[in-house]
Coordinates of N, CA, C and O in Angstrom, one line a residue:
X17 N 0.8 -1.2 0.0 CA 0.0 0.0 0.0 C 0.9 1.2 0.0 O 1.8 1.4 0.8
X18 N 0.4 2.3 -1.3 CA 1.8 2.8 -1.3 C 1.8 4.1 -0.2 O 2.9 4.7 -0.1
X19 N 0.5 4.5 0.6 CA 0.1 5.3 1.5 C 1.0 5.0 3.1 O 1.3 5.8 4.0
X20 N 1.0 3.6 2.8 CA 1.6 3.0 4.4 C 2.9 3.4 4.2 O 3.4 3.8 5.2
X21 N 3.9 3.3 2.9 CA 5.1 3.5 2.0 C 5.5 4.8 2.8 O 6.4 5.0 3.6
X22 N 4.4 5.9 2.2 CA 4.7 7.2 2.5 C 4.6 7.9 4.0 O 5.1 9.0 4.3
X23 N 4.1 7.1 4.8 CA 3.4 7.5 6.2 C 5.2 6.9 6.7 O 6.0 7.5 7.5
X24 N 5.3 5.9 6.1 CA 7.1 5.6 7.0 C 7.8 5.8 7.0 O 8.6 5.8 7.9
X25 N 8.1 6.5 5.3 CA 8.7 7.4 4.8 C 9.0 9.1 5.5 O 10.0 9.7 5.7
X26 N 7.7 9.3 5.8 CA 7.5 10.2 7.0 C 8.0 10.3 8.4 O 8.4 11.0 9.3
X27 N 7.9 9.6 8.3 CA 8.0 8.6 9.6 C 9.4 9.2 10.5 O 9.7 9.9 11.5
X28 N 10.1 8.4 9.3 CA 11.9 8.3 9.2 C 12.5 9.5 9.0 O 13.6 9.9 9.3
X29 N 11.6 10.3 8.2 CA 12.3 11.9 7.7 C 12.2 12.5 9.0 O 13.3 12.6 9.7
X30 N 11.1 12.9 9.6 CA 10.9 13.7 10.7 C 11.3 13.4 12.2 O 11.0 14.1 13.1
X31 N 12.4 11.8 12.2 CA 13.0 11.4 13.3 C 14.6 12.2 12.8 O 15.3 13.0 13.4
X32 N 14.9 11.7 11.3 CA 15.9 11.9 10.7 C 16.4 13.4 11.2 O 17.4 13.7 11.8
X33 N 15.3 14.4 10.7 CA 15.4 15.6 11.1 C 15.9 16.2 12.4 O 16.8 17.0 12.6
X34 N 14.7 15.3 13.3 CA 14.9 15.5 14.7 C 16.3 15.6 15.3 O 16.8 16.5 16.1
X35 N 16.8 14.5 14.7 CA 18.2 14.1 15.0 C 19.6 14.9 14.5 O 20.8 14.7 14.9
X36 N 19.0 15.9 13.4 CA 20.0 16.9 12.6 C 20.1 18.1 13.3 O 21.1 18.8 13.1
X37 N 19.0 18.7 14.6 CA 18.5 20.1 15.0 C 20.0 20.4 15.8 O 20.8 19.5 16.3
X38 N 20.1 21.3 15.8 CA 19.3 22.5 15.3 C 19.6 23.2 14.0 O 19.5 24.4 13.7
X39 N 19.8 22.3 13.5 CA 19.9 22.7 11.6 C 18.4 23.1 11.3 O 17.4 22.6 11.8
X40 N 18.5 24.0 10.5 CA 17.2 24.9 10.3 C 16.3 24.7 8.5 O 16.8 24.9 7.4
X41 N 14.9 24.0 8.9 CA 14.6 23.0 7.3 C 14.3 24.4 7.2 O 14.5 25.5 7.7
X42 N 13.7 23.9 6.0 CA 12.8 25.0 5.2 C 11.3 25.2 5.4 O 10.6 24.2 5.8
X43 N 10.8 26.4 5.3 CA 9.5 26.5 5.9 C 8.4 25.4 6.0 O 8.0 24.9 7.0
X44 N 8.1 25.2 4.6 CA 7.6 23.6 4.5 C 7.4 22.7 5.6 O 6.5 22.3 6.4
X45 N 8.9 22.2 5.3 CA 9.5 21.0 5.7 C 9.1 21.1 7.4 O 8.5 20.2 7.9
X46 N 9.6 22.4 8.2 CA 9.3 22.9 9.5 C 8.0 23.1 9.5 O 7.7 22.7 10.6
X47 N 6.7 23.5 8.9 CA 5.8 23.0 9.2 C 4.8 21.8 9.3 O 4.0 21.7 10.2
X48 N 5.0 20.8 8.2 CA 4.9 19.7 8.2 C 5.5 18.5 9.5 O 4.9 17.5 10.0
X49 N 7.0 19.1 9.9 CA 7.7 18.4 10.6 C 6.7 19.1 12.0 O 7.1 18.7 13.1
X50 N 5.8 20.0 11.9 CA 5.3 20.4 13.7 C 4.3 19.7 13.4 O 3.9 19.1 14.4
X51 N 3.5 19.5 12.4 CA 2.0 19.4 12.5 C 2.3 17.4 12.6 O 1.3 16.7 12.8
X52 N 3.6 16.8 12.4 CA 3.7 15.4 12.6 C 3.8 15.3 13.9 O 2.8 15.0 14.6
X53 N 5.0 15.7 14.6 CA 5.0 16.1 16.0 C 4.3 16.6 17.0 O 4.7 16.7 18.1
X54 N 3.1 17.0 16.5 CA 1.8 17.4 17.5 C 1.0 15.8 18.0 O 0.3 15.4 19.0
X55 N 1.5 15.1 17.0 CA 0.7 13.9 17.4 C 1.3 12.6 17.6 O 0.9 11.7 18.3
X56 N 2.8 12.8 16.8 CA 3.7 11.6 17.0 C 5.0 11.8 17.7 O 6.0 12.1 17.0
X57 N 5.2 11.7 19.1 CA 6.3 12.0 19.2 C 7.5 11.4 18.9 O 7.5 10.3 18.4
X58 N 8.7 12.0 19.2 CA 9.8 11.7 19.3 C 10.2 10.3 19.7 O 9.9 9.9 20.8
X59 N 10.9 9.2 18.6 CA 11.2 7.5 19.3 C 12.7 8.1 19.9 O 13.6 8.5 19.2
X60 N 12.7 8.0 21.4 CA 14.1 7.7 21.8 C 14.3 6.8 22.3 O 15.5 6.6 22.7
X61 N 13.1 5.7 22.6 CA 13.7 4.2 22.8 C 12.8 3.4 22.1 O 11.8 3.9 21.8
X62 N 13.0 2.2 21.8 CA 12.6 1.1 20.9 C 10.7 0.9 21.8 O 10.5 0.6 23.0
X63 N 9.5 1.1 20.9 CA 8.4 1.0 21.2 C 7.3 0.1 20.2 O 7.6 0.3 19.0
X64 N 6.7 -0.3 20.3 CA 5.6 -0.7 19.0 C 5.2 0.1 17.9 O 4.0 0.5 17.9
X65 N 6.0 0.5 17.2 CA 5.7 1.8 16.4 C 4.2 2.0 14.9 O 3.9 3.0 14.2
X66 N 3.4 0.4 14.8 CA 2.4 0.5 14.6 C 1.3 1.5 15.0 O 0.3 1.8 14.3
X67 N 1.8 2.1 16.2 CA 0.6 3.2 16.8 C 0.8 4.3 15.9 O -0.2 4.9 15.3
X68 N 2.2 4.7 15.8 CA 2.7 5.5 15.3 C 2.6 5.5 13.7 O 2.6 6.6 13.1
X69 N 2.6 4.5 13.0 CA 2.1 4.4 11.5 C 0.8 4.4 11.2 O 0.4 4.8 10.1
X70 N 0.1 4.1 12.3 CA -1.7 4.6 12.1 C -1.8 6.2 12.3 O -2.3 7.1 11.6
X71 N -1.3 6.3 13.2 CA -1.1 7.5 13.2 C -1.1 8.8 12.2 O -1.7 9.9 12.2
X72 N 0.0 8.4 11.1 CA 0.2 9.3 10.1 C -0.6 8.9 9.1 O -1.1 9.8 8.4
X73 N -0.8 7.6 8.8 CA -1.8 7.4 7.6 C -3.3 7.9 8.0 O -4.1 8.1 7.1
X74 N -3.5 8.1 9.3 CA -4.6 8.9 9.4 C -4.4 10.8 9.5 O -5.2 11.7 9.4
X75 N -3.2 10.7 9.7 CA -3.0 12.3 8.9 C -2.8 12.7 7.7 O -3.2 13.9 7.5
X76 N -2.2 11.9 6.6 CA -2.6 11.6 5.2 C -3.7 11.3 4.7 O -4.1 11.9 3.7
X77 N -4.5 10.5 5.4 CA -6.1 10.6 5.0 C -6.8 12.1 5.3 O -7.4 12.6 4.5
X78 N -6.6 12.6 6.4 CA -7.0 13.4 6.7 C -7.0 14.8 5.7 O -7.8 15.7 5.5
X79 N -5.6 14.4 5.0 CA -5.4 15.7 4.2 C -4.7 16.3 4.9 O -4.1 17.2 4.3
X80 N -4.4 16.1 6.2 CA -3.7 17.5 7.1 C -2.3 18.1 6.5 O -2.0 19.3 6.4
X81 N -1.5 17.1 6.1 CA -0.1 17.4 5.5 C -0.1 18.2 4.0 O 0.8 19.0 3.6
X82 N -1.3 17.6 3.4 CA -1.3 17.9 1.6 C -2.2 19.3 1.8 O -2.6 19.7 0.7
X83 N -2.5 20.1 3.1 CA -3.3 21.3 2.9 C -1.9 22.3 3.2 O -1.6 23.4 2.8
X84 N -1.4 21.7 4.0 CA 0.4 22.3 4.3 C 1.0 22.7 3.3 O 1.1 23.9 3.2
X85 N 1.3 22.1 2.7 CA 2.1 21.7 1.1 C 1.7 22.9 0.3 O 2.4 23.8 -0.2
X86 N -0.4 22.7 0.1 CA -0.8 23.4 -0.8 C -0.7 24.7 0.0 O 0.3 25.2 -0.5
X87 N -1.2 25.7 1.2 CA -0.9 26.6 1.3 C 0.7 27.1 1.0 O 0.4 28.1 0.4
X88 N 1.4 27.2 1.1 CA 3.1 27.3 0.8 C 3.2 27.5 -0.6 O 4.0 28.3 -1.0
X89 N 2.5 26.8 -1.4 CA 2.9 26.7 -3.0 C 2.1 28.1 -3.3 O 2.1 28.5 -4.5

């Protein structure tokens, strides 16, 4: 499912990021990366991270990230 693809994809970017700060993304990217982080936090130790992939595929469903994207463009 290529939605689940992208939600991990997510997933991994916005840990990735986490892990780069305080390097400064781009507006976008810094908004997207708050509005994931309002609901998913931070993995700093090993957890069942299924909660956390429902999680974002219900923020992709939701639209919430693709209304981000389109205001900015």
């Amino acid at each position: 499912n290529v939605k689940r693809v992208i939600a991990i994809e997510l997933l991994c970017g916005v840990q990735g990021l986490e892990l780069t700060l305080p390097a400064k993304p781009s507006q976008l990217v810094q908004k997207v990366f708050n509005k994931i982080r309002e609901t998913i936090s931070f993995i700093s130790e090993d957890r069942e991270y299924y909660k956390d992939l429902e999680e974002m595929v219900s923020l992709i469903d939701q639209g919430e990230l693709s209304c981000l994207i389109k205001e900015l463009q």
